[in-house]
PDB file of C-alpha atoms and ligand atoms in Angstrom:
ATOM      1  CA  MET V   1     352.138 133.815 196.310  1.00  0.00           C
ATOM      2  CA  ALA V   2     354.274 131.134 196.177  1.00  0.00           C
ATOM      3  CA  SER V   3     352.559 128.475 193.758  1.00  0.00           C
ATOM      4  CA  LYS V   4     350.938 125.351 195.264  1.00  0.00           C
ATOM      5  CA  SER V   5     352.487 122.567 194.660  1.00  0.00           C
ATOM      6  CA  ILE V   6     350.110 119.611 194.108  1.00  0.00           C
ATOM      7  CA  LEU V   7     349.824 116.101 193.324  1.00  0.00           C
ATOM      8  CA  ILE V   8     346.487 114.962 191.607  1.00  0.00           C
ATOM      9  CA  ASP V   9     345.553 111.304 191.835  1.00  0.00           C
ATOM     10  CA  CYS V  10     342.383 110.587 189.522  1.00  0.00           C
ATOM     11  CA  ASP V  11     339.912 108.570 186.997  1.00  0.00           C
ATOM     12  CA  PRO V  12     339.849 110.608 183.427  1.00  0.00           C
ATOM     13  CA  GLY V  13     336.712 110.763 182.786  1.00  0.00           C
ATOM     14  CA  VAL V  14     335.857 113.599 181.348  1.00  0.00           C
ATOM     15  CA  ASP V  15     335.663 116.265 184.863  1.00  0.00           C
ATOM     16  CA  ASP V  16     338.969 115.032 185.502  1.00  0.00           C
ATOM     17  CA  ALA V  17     340.236 115.974 182.193  1.00  0.00           C
ATOM     18  CA  ILE V  18     338.746 118.954 182.463  1.00  0.00           C
ATOM     19  CA  ALA V  19     339.954 119.620 186.463  1.00  0.00           C
ATOM     20  CA  LEU V  20     343.389 118.467 184.578  1.00  0.00           C
ATOM     21  CA  MET V  21     343.589 121.675 182.066  1.00  0.00           C
ATOM     22  CA  LEU V  22     342.217 123.894 184.918  1.00  0.00           C
ATOM     23  CA  ALA V  23     345.206 122.675 187.006  1.00  0.00           C
ATOM     24  CA  LEU V  24     347.799 123.101 184.162  1.00  0.00           C
ATOM     25  CA  ARG V  25     346.586 126.366 183.462  1.00  0.00           C
ATOM     26  CA  SER V  26     346.872 128.300 187.033  1.00  0.00           C
ATOM     27  CA  PRO V  27     349.733 129.497 188.038  1.00  0.00           C
ATOM     28  CA  GLU V  28     348.483 129.151 191.850  1.00  0.00           C
ATOM     29  CA  LEU V  29     349.433 125.663 191.172  1.00  0.00           C
ATOM     30  CA  THR V  30     352.116 123.664 190.478  1.00  0.00           C
ATOM     31  CA  VAL V  31     351.367 119.870 189.597  1.00  0.00           C
ATOM     32  CA  GLU V  32     354.130 118.066 190.408  1.00  0.00           C
ATOM     33  CA  ALA V  33     352.424 114.434 189.424  1.00  0.00           C
ATOM     34  CA  ILE V  34     349.605 112.707 188.479  1.00  0.00           C
ATOM     35  CA  THR V  35     349.029 109.271 189.530  1.00  0.00           C
ATOM     36  CA  VAL V  36     345.983 107.630 187.889  1.00  0.00           C
ATOM     37  CA  VAL V  37     343.397 104.868 189.162  1.00  0.00           C
ATOM     38  CA  ALA V  38     341.136 102.457 187.531  1.00  0.00           C
ATOM     39  CA  GLY V  39     337.456 103.980 187.969  1.00  0.00           C
ATOM     40  CA  ASN V  40     335.190 105.818 185.117  1.00  0.00           C
ATOM     41  CA  VAL V  41     336.310 103.986 182.830  1.00  0.00           C
ATOM     42  CA  PRO V  42     339.167 100.849 183.189  1.00  0.00           C
ATOM     43  CA  LEU V  43     342.918 101.969 183.911  1.00  0.00           C
ATOM     44  CA  ASP V  44     344.303 101.224 180.520  1.00  0.00           C
ATOM     45  CA  LEU V  45     342.098 103.880 179.526  1.00  0.00           C
ATOM     46  CA  THR V  46     341.678 106.307 182.267  1.00  0.00           C
ATOM     47  CA  GLN V  47     345.973 106.351 182.138  1.00  0.00           C
ATOM     48  CA  ALA V  48     346.227 107.074 178.349  1.00  0.00           C
ATOM     49  CA  ASN V  49     343.582 109.693 178.599  1.00  0.00           C
ATOM     50  CA  ALA V  50     345.493 111.560 181.667  1.00  0.00           C
ATOM     51  CA  ARG V  51     348.221 111.227 178.853  1.00  0.00           C
ATOM     52  CA  ARG V  52     346.115 112.815 176.288  1.00  0.00           C
ATOM     53  CA  ILE V  53     345.345 115.685 178.257  1.00  0.00           C
ATOM     54  CA  CYS V  54     348.935 116.652 179.305  1.00  0.00           C
ATOM     55  CA  GLU V  55     349.411 116.609 175.289  1.00  0.00           C
ATOM     56  CA  LEU V  56     346.865 118.755 174.909  1.00  0.00           C
ATOM     57  CA  MET V  57     348.054 121.150 177.362  1.00  0.00           C
ATOM     58  CA  GLN V  58     351.657 121.237 176.102  1.00  0.00           C
ATOM     59  CA  ARG V  59     352.784 119.401 179.566  1.00  0.00           C
ATOM     60  CA  SER V  60     353.922 115.929 178.224  1.00  0.00           C
ATOM     61  CA  ASP V  61     356.985 116.906 180.473  1.00  0.00           C
ATOM     62  CA  LEU V  62     354.560 115.651 183.565  1.00  0.00           C
ATOM     63  CA  PRO V  63     354.924 112.422 185.492  1.00  0.00           C
ATOM     64  CA  VAL V  64     352.377 109.841 184.596  1.00  0.00           C
ATOM     65  CA  TYR V  65     351.681 107.053 186.605  1.00  0.00           C
ATOM     66  CA  ALA V  66     349.216 104.059 186.349  1.00  0.00           C
ATOM     67  CA  GLY V  67     348.309 103.142 189.743  1.00  0.00           C
ATOM     68  CA  CYS V  68     345.983 100.526 190.845  1.00  0.00           C
ATOM     69  CA  PRO V  69     343.568  98.733 188.303  1.00  0.00           C
ATOM     70  CA  ARG V  70     340.707  97.442 190.509  1.00  0.00           C
ATOM     71  CA  PRO V  71     339.407  98.455 194.340  1.00  0.00           C
ATOM     72  CA  MET V  72     340.857  96.868 197.604  1.00  0.00           C
ATOM     73  CA  LEU V  73     338.134  94.508 197.662  1.00  0.00           C
ATOM     74  CA  ARG V  74     335.108  95.034 195.866  1.00  0.00           C
ATOM     75  CA  PRO V  75     335.085  94.564 192.201  1.00  0.00           C
ATOM     76  CA  LEU V  76     335.418  97.429 189.929  1.00  0.00           C
ATOM     77  CA  ILE V  77     332.582  99.158 188.420  1.00  0.00           C
ATOM     78  CA  THR V  78     332.834 101.696 186.074  1.00  0.00           C
ATOM     79  CA  ALA V  79     330.338 105.061 184.814  1.00  0.00           C
ATOM     80  CA  ALA V  80     331.290 104.219 180.726  1.00  0.00           C
ATOM     81  CA  HIS V  81     327.359 105.311 180.305  1.00  0.00           C
ATOM     82  CA  VAL V  82     328.499 108.697 181.756  1.00  0.00           C
ATOM     83  CA  HIS V  83     331.652 109.500 180.086  1.00  0.00           C
ATOM     84  CA  GLY V  84     331.819 107.352 177.034  1.00  0.00           C
ATOM     85  CA  LYS V  85     333.416 103.874 176.412  1.00  0.00           C
ATOM     86  CA  THR V  86     336.407 105.997 175.813  1.00  0.00           C
ATOM     87  CA  GLY V  87     336.201 108.110 179.064  1.00  0.00           C
ATOM     88  CA  LEU V  88     336.452 111.157 177.178  1.00  0.00           C
ATOM     89  CA  ASP V  89     333.466 110.553 174.066  1.00  0.00           C
ATOM     90  CA  GLY V  90     333.570 114.048 172.150  1.00  0.00           C
ATOM     91  CA  ALA V  91     337.369 114.453 172.965  1.00  0.00           C
ATOM     92  CA  ASN V  92     338.556 112.637 169.816  1.00  0.00           C
ATOM     93  CA  LEU V  93     342.233 113.201 170.986  1.00  0.00           C
ATOM     94  CA  PRO V  94     344.974 111.026 169.105  1.00  0.00           C
ATOM     95  CA  ALA V  95     346.525 108.211 171.562  1.00  0.00           C
ATOM     96  CA  PRO V  96     349.072 109.754 173.604  1.00  0.00           C
ATOM     97  CA  GLU V  97     352.784 109.902 172.323  1.00  0.00           C
ATOM     98  CA  MET V  98     354.287 110.687 176.140  1.00  0.00           C
ATOM     99  CA  PRO V  99     355.254 107.635 177.610  1.00  0.00           C
ATOM    100  CA  LEU V 100     353.728 106.364 180.802  1.00  0.00           C
ATOM    101  CA  CYS V 101     356.495 106.585 183.746  1.00  0.00           C
ATOM    102  CA  PRO V 102     357.356 102.746 184.391  1.00  0.00           C
ATOM    103  CA  GLN V 103     356.850 103.225 188.354  1.00  0.00           C
ATOM    104  CA  HIS V 104     353.257 101.847 189.955  1.00  0.00           C
ATOM    105  CA  GLY V 105     351.346 104.981 191.194  1.00  0.00           C
ATOM    106  CA  VAL V 106     351.066 104.128 194.637  1.00  0.00           C
ATOM    107  CA  ASN V 107     354.804 104.058 195.104  1.00  0.00           C
ATOM    108  CA  ALA V 108     354.864 107.076 193.064  1.00  0.00           C
ATOM    109  CA  LEU V 109     353.142 108.400 195.310  1.00  0.00           C
ATOM    110  CA  ILE V 110     355.205 107.683 198.292  1.00  0.00           C
ATOM    111  CA  GLN V 111     358.107 108.914 196.869  1.00  0.00           C
ATOM    112  CA  GLN V 112     356.694 112.348 195.262  1.00  0.00           C
ATOM    113  CA  VAL V 113     354.919 112.729 198.592  1.00  0.00           C
ATOM    114  CA  LEU V 114     358.402 111.776 200.750  1.00  0.00           C
ATOM    115  CA  ALA V 115     360.675 113.740 198.223  1.00  0.00           C
ATOM    116  CA  ALA V 116     358.411 117.281 198.357  1.00  0.00           C
ATOM    117  CA  PRO V 117     360.607 119.549 200.244  1.00  0.00           C
ATOM    118  CA  GLU V 118     357.105 120.892 201.749  1.00  0.00           C
ATOM    119  CA  PRO V 119     353.964 119.023 202.820  1.00  0.00           C
ATOM    120  CA  ILE V 120     352.120 118.648 199.891  1.00  0.00           C
ATOM    121  CA  THR V 121     348.661 119.146 198.772  1.00  0.00           C
ATOM    122  CA  ILE V 122     347.031 115.796 197.386  1.00  0.00           C
ATOM    123  CA  ALA V 123     343.943 116.353 194.699  1.00  0.00           C
ATOM    124  CA  THR V 124     341.672 112.837 194.358  1.00  0.00           C
ATOM    125  CA  LEU V 125     339.189 113.103 191.798  1.00  0.00           C
ATOM    126  CA  GLY V 126     338.464 109.097 191.781  1.00  0.00           C
ATOM    127  CA  PRO V 127     338.250 106.272 193.919  1.00  0.00           C
ATOM    128  CA  LEU V 128     340.937 106.227 197.015  1.00  0.00           C
ATOM    129  CA  THR V 129     343.104 102.865 196.252  1.00  0.00           C
ATOM    130  CA  ASN V 130     346.026 104.819 195.285  1.00  0.00           C
ATOM    131  CA  LEU V 131     346.083 106.899 198.136  1.00  0.00           C
ATOM    132  CA  ALA V 132     344.791 104.472 200.718  1.00  0.00           C
ATOM    133  CA  ILE V 133     347.196 101.633 199.679  1.00  0.00           C
ATOM    134  CA  ALA V 134     349.969 104.282 199.652  1.00  0.00           C
ATOM    135  CA  LEU V 135     349.110 105.039 203.484  1.00  0.00           C
ATOM    136  CA  ILE V 136     349.012 101.481 204.233  1.00  0.00           C
ATOM    137  CA  GLN V 137     352.778 100.796 202.588  1.00  0.00           C
ATOM    138  CA  ALA V 138     353.915 104.265 204.417  1.00  0.00           C
ATOM    139  CA  PRO V 139     352.064 105.558 207.284  1.00  0.00           C
ATOM    140  CA  ARG V 140     354.720 108.516 207.540  1.00  0.00           C
ATOM    141  CA  LEU V 141     353.206 110.303 204.841  1.00  0.00           C
ATOM    142  CA  ILE V 142     350.406 111.823 207.005  1.00  0.00           C
ATOM    143  CA  ASP V 143     353.532 113.759 208.566  1.00  0.00           C
ATOM    144  CA  HIS V 144     354.098 114.995 204.809  1.00  0.00           C
ATOM    145  CA  ILE V 145     350.701 116.071 203.422  1.00  0.00           C
ATOM    146  CA  ALA V 146     349.760 119.539 203.924  1.00  0.00           C
ATOM    147  CA  GLU V 147     346.154 118.558 202.656  1.00  0.00           C
ATOM    148  CA  VAL V 148     344.149 116.199 200.902  1.00  0.00           C
ATOM    149  CA  VAL V 149     340.839 117.519 199.441  1.00  0.00           C
ATOM    150  CA  VAL V 150     338.224 115.002 197.827  1.00  0.00           C
ATOM    151  CA  MET V 151     335.643 115.074 194.951  1.00  0.00           C
ATOM    152  CA  GLY V 152     333.923 112.146 196.509  1.00  0.00           C
ATOM    153  CA  GLY V 153     330.476 111.801 198.664  1.00  0.00           C
ATOM    154  CA  GLY V 154     327.016 112.697 199.504  1.00  0.00           C
ATOM    155  CA  LEU V 155     325.732 114.374 202.179  1.00  0.00           C
ATOM    156  CA  THR V 156     322.146 113.813 201.267  1.00  0.00           C
ATOM    157  CA  PHE V 157     321.982 111.343 198.205  1.00  0.00           C
ATOM    158  CA  GLY V 158     324.150 109.580 195.769  1.00  0.00           C
ATOM    159  CA  ASN V 159     324.894 109.065 192.160  1.00  0.00           C
ATOM    160  CA  VAL V 160     325.321 105.697 192.196  1.00  0.00           C
ATOM    161  CA  THR V 161     322.721 104.333 194.720  1.00  0.00           C
ATOM    162  CA  PRO V 162     320.201 107.002 196.564  1.00  0.00           C
ATOM    163  CA  VAL V 163     323.452 107.034 199.121  1.00  0.00           C
ATOM    164  CA  ALA V 164     326.550 106.404 197.892  1.00  0.00           C
ATOM    165  CA  GLU V 165     328.404 108.470 195.428  1.00  0.00           C
ATOM    166  CA  PHE V 166     330.678 106.990 192.591  1.00  0.00           C
ATOM    167  CA  ASN V 167     334.401 107.796 193.860  1.00  0.00           C
ATOM    168  CA  ILE V 168     333.533 106.535 197.484  1.00  0.00           C
ATOM    169  CA  TYR V 169     331.091 103.607 196.099  1.00  0.00           C
ATOM    170  CA  VAL V 170     333.950 101.927 193.704  1.00  0.00           C
ATOM    171  CA  ASP V 171     335.924 101.212 196.871  1.00  0.00           C
ATOM    172  CA  PRO V 172     334.512 102.241 200.414  1.00  0.00           C
ATOM    173  CA  HIS V 173     337.436 100.356 202.229  1.00  0.00           C
ATOM    174  CA  ALA V 174     340.142 102.690 200.367  1.00  0.00           C
ATOM    175  CA  ALA V 175     337.670 105.602 201.380  1.00  0.00           C
ATOM    176  CA  ARG V 176     337.642 104.586 204.929  1.00  0.00           C
ATOM    177  CA  VAL V 177     341.389 104.121 205.110  1.00  0.00           C
ATOM    178  CA  VAL V 178     341.899 107.969 203.758  1.00  0.00           C
ATOM    179  CA  PHE V 179     339.162 109.014 206.074  1.00  0.00           C
ATOM    180  CA  GLU V 180     340.380 107.837 209.152  1.00  0.00           C
ATOM    181  CA  ALA V 181     344.159 108.175 208.817  1.00  0.00           C
ATOM    182  CA  GLY V 182     344.066 111.778 210.582  1.00  0.00           C
ATOM    183  CA  LEU V 183     345.317 113.648 207.733  1.00  0.00           C
ATOM    184  CA  PRO V 184     343.900 117.336 206.806  1.00  0.00           C
ATOM    185  CA  MET V 185     341.182 116.937 204.420  1.00  0.00           C
ATOM    186  CA  THR V 186     338.335 118.384 203.060  1.00  0.00           C
ATOM    187  CA  LEU V 187     335.367 117.037 200.867  1.00  0.00           C
ATOM    188  CA  ILE V 188     333.681 118.319 198.057  1.00  0.00           C
ATOM    189  CA  SER V 189     330.803 116.130 197.632  1.00  0.00           C
ATOM    190  CA  LEU V 190     328.037 116.056 195.090  1.00  0.00           C
ATOM    191  CA  ASP V 191     325.363 118.288 197.277  1.00  0.00           C
ATOM    192  CA  VAL V 192     328.393 121.238 195.908  1.00  0.00           C
ATOM    193  CA  THR V 193     329.267 119.523 192.390  1.00  0.00           C
ATOM    194  CA  HIS V 194     325.424 119.549 191.892  1.00  0.00           C
ATOM    195  CA  GLN V 195     325.860 123.593 192.745  1.00  0.00           C
ATOM    196  CA  VAL V 196     328.057 123.674 189.726  1.00  0.00           C
ATOM    197  CA  LEU V 197     325.767 122.871 186.400  1.00  0.00           C
ATOM    198  CA  THR V 198     327.236 122.981 182.898  1.00  0.00           C
ATOM    199  CA  THR V 199     324.136 125.463 181.470  1.00  0.00           C
ATOM    200  CA  PRO V 200     323.899 125.713 178.187  1.00  0.00           C
ATOM    201  CA  ASP V 201     324.912 129.518 178.310  1.00  0.00           C
ATOM    202  CA  ARG V 202     327.899 128.243 180.117  1.00  0.00           C
ATOM    203  CA  LEU V 203     328.768 125.652 177.546  1.00  0.00           C
ATOM    204  CA  SER V 204     328.848 128.093 175.030  1.00  0.00           C
ATOM    205  CA  ALA V 205     331.036 130.672 176.810  1.00  0.00           C
ATOM    206  CA  LEU V 206     333.605 127.684 177.220  1.00  0.00           C
ATOM    207  CA  ARG V 207     333.189 127.337 173.846  1.00  0.00           C
ATOM    208  CA  SER V 208     333.584 130.522 172.438  1.00  0.00           C
ATOM    209  CA  LEU V 209     337.060 131.263 174.079  1.00  0.00           C
ATOM    210  CA  GLY V 210     337.981 129.066 170.865  1.00  0.00           C
ATOM    211  CA  THR V 211     341.201 127.806 172.417  1.00  0.00           C
ATOM    212  CA  PRO V 212     342.015 123.774 171.873  1.00  0.00           C
ATOM    213  CA  ALA V 213     341.826 123.276 175.642  1.00  0.00           C
ATOM    214  CA  SER V 214     338.253 124.819 175.700  1.00  0.00           C
ATOM    215  CA  GLN V 215     337.352 123.640 172.514  1.00  0.00           C
ATOM    216  CA  VAL V 216     337.669 119.718 173.468  1.00  0.00           C
ATOM    217  CA  ALA V 217     336.467 120.607 177.218  1.00  0.00           C
ATOM    218  CA  ALA V 218     333.121 122.163 175.260  1.00  0.00           C
ATOM    219  CA  ALA V 219     333.210 119.328 172.945  1.00  0.00           C
ATOM    220  CA  MET V 220     333.513 116.451 175.761  1.00  0.00           C
ATOM    221  CA  LEU V 221     330.675 118.452 177.915  1.00  0.00           C
ATOM    222  CA  ALA V 222     328.179 118.383 175.163  1.00  0.00           C
ATOM    223  CA  HIS V 223     328.320 114.406 175.796  1.00  0.00           C
ATOM    224  CA  TYR V 224     329.216 113.880 179.243  1.00  0.00           C
ATOM    225  CA  GLY V 225     326.843 113.334 182.212  1.00  0.00           C
ATOM    226  CA  LYS V 226     322.933 113.068 179.799  1.00  0.00           C
ATOM    227  CA  THR V 227     323.064 110.571 182.232  1.00  0.00           C
ATOM    228  CA  ASP V 228     323.118 112.531 185.016  1.00  0.00           C
ATOM    229  CA  CYS V 229     321.126 115.360 183.525  1.00  0.00           C
ATOM    230  CA  ALA V 230     317.646 112.932 182.596  1.00  0.00           C
ATOM    231  CA  THR V 231     317.783 111.174 186.627  1.00  0.00           C
ATOM    232  CA  TRP V 232     317.972 114.649 188.207  1.00  0.00           C
ATOM    233  CA  ASN V 233     316.542 116.935 185.248  1.00  0.00           C
ATOM    234  CA  LEU V 234     319.356 118.962 185.510  1.00  0.00           C
ATOM    235  CA  LEU V 235     320.127 122.429 183.967  1.00  0.00           C
ATOM    236  CA  GLY V 236     323.337 120.516 182.475  1.00  0.00           C
ATOM    237  CA  PRO V 237     325.574 118.008 183.604  1.00  0.00           C
ATOM    238  CA  PRO V 238     327.586 118.863 187.201  1.00  0.00           C
ATOM    239  CA  LEU V 239     331.556 119.914 187.261  1.00  0.00           C
ATOM    240  CA  HIS V 240     332.267 117.506 190.010  1.00  0.00           C
ATOM    241  CA  ASP V 241     336.345 117.492 189.650  1.00  0.00           C
ATOM    242  CA  PRO V 242     336.956 120.923 188.609  1.00  0.00           C
ATOM    243  CA  CYS V 243     335.298 121.905 191.851  1.00  0.00           C
ATOM    244  CA  VAL V 244     338.409 120.432 193.876  1.00  0.00           C
ATOM    245  CA  ILE V 245     341.225 122.264 191.930  1.00  0.00           C
ATOM    246  CA  ALA V 246     339.326 125.531 192.132  1.00  0.00           C
ATOM    247  CA  TYR V 247     339.044 125.051 195.620  1.00  0.00           C
ATOM    248  CA  LEU V 248     342.704 124.748 195.625  1.00  0.00           C
ATOM    249  CA  ILE V 249     343.138 128.065 193.198  1.00  0.00           C
ATOM    250  CA  ALA V 250     340.225 130.193 194.964  1.00  0.00           C
ATOM    251  CA  PRO V 251     339.130 128.991 198.008  1.00  0.00           C
ATOM    252  CA  ASP V 252     337.187 132.267 198.950  1.00  0.00           C
ATOM    253  CA  LEU V 253     334.615 130.290 196.099  1.00  0.00           C
ATOM    254  CA  PHE V 254     333.389 127.928 198.925  1.00  0.00           C
ATOM    255  CA  HIS V 255     332.083 127.779 202.481  1.00  0.00           C
ATOM    256  CA  GLY V 256     332.839 124.764 204.686  1.00  0.00           C
ATOM    257  CA  GLU V 257     332.288 123.303 207.970  1.00  0.00           C
ATOM    258  CA  PRO V 258     334.164 121.142 209.862  1.00  0.00           C
ATOM    259  CA  GLY V 259     332.407 117.616 210.624  1.00  0.00           C
ATOM    260  CA  HIS V 260     333.651 113.770 210.860  1.00  0.00           C
ATOM    261  CA  VAL V 261     333.050 111.458 207.933  1.00  0.00           C
ATOM    262  CA  ALA V 262     331.994 107.867 208.275  1.00  0.00           C
ATOM    263  CA  VAL V 263     332.158 105.796 205.101  1.00  0.00           C
ATOM    264  CA  GLU V 264     329.656 102.646 205.603  1.00  0.00           C
ATOM    265  CA  THR V 265     331.803  99.277 204.365  1.00  0.00           C
ATOM    266  CA  ASP V 266     329.216  96.523 205.680  1.00  0.00           C
ATOM    267  CA  SER V 267     325.398  97.132 204.695  1.00  0.00           C
ATOM    268  CA  PRO V 268     324.740  95.766 201.151  1.00  0.00           C
ATOM    269  CA  LEU V 269     322.207  98.295 201.134  1.00  0.00           C
ATOM    270  CA  THR V 270     323.841 101.568 202.168  1.00  0.00           C
ATOM    271  CA  LEU V 271     327.175 100.605 200.917  1.00  0.00           C
ATOM    272  CA  GLY V 272     329.845 103.561 200.424  1.00  0.00           C
ATOM    273  CA  GLN V 273     327.871 105.955 202.501  1.00  0.00           C
ATOM    274  CA  THR V 274     329.229 108.852 203.700  1.00  0.00           C
ATOM    275  CA  VAL V 275     327.704 109.982 206.846  1.00  0.00           C
ATOM    276  CA  VAL V 276     328.485 113.195 208.119  1.00  0.00           C
ATOM    277  CA  SER V 277     328.427 114.095 211.814  1.00  0.00           C
ATOM    278  CA  SER V 278     328.728 117.600 213.331  1.00  0.00           C
ATOM    279  CA  PRO V 279     332.010 118.392 214.877  1.00  0.00           C
ATOM    280  CA  SER V 280     332.807 116.273 218.655  1.00  0.00           C
ATOM    281  CA  GLN V 281     335.303 116.051 221.025  1.00  0.00           C
ATOM    282  CA  ASP V 282     334.308 112.806 221.531  1.00  0.00           C
ATOM    283  CA  SER V 283     334.349 111.157 217.654  1.00  0.00           C
ATOM    284  CA  PRO V 284     336.518 108.636 217.216  1.00  0.00           C
ATOM    285  CA  LEU V 285     336.844 110.286 213.536  1.00  0.00           C
ATOM    286  CA  PRO V 286     339.169 113.193 212.773  1.00  0.00           C
ATOM    287  CA  PRO V 287     337.914 116.365 211.682  1.00  0.00           C
ATOM    288  CA  VAL V 288     337.133 117.021 208.003  1.00  0.00           C
ATOM    289  CA  ASN V 289     336.785 120.301 205.916  1.00  0.00           C
ATOM    290  CA  VAL V 290     333.287 119.440 204.977  1.00  0.00           C
ATOM    291  CA  ILE V 291     332.246 121.970 201.501  1.00  0.00           C
ATOM    292  CA  LYS V 292     328.536 123.101 201.783  1.00  0.00           C
ATOM    293  CA  SER V 293     328.354 125.511 199.089  1.00  0.00           C
ATOM    294  CA  VAL V 294     330.194 127.287 196.207  1.00  0.00           C
ATOM    295  CA  ASP V 295     329.513 130.317 193.911  1.00  0.00           C
ATOM    296  CA  ALA V 296     328.841 128.484 190.925  1.00  0.00           C
ATOM    297  CA  ASP V 297     329.247 131.686 188.815  1.00  0.00           C
ATOM    298  CA  GLY V 298     332.524 132.207 190.069  1.00  0.00           C
ATOM    299  CA  LEU V 299     333.685 129.447 189.486  1.00  0.00           C
ATOM    300  CA  TYR V 300     332.705 129.056 185.718  1.00  0.00           C
ATOM    301  CA  ARG V 301     334.397 132.493 185.449  1.00  0.00           C
ATOM    302  CA  LEU V 302     337.729 130.906 186.908  1.00  0.00           C
ATOM    303  CA  LEU V 303     337.459 127.991 184.148  1.00  0.00           C
ATOM    304  CA  CYS V 304     336.741 130.593 181.268  1.00  0.00           C
ATOM    305  CA  ASP V 305     339.476 132.928 182.363  1.00  0.00           C
ATOM    306  CA  ARG V 306     342.144 130.003 182.262  1.00  0.00           C
ATOM    307  CA  LEU V 307     340.997 127.962 179.479  1.00  0.00           C
ATOM    308  CA  ALA V 308     341.371 130.961 177.660  1.00  0.00           C
ATOM    309  CA  ILE V 309     345.131 130.448 177.780  1.00  0.00           C
ATOM    310  CA  ALA V 310     346.025 128.769 174.801  1.00  0.00           C
TER     311      ALA V 310
HETATM  312  O1  RIB M 401     330.740 110.827 191.382  1.00  0.00           O
HETATM  313  C1  RIB M 401     331.656 111.776 190.390  1.00  0.00           C
HETATM  314  C2  RIB M 401     333.052 111.033 190.412  1.00  0.00           C
HETATM  315  O2  RIB M 401     333.126 110.161 190.022  1.00  0.00           O
HETATM  316  C3  RIB M 401     333.778 112.295 189.320  1.00  0.00           C
HETATM  317  O3  RIB M 401     334.763 112.097 190.113  1.00  0.00           O
HETATM  318  C4  RIB M 401     334.046 111.425 188.397  1.00  0.00           C
HETATM  319  O4  RIB M 401     334.420 111.552 187.800  1.00  0.00           O
HETATM  320  C5  RIB M 401     334.030 110.321 188.943  1.00  0.00           C
HETATM  321  O5  RIB M 401     335.103 109.406 189.230  1.00  0.00           O
HETATM  322 CA1   CA M 402     336.793 111.868 188.759  1.00  0.00          CA
END
């Protein structure tokens, strides 16, 4: 089967980093470029972290672009308490030597989409600021995008507030622009990623692979998500962003249903909430493939299979 061309927009971030590792060791995908946004940590760190992971994966040839340093309207909030002040605590990777591409990530996103010979797939792993502004700047993009797969939202709970998930909460206005654009979309929310927990056995299996990527992934996971685990009494940190890449590689691991996704942008109490309604011809919102469940064991087998590749 031909490899699927994808663009990844991310805010590395530990789980973003593992998602990049998975994508860069999977022949089913061809990562054409990486655009970076402020999120888990500020943009100067997220863009350097993306380049650190590219170098770790021997992919310093990949173009990495820095996008927006803050949300469209709201002030930036970050998540160093989850990912560490570097954004990749535990990784201990050297400062990157590969250059950051000079073009702004929004312009790069537009250029990459329009230059693609076929409609391209976009994986978003962070706040949706870059994609939203690209869609505003160049509305014709939607004719050149095959699918957008979003890690974000919560169907029944949030991780920043009781109802709002981080990627959406950081930039709810950008999320509305993306969800209302009429793009073919798949949403992978906390309700799914919290089914994918890095239990001690899974962490040991990763660590036993012995490759540079698996060692860095295991070291980061040992630090990452302690806050989440304590908050929800989880058996291990949830692997949010790798779910997006796993979906693109092996969609049969996931089960989704159509729905419409509305984003709260006004209420101070429920800002950033994603409200999913059943499919209806009368909805003013475009349909979204809302993922409901995942084969977590299958996902970890895939992750270990790929991170075992040196
Ligand atoms: O809420 C989890 C999401 O927010 C993940 O993408 C994590 O990396 C952060 O960006
Ligand atoms: Ca992320």
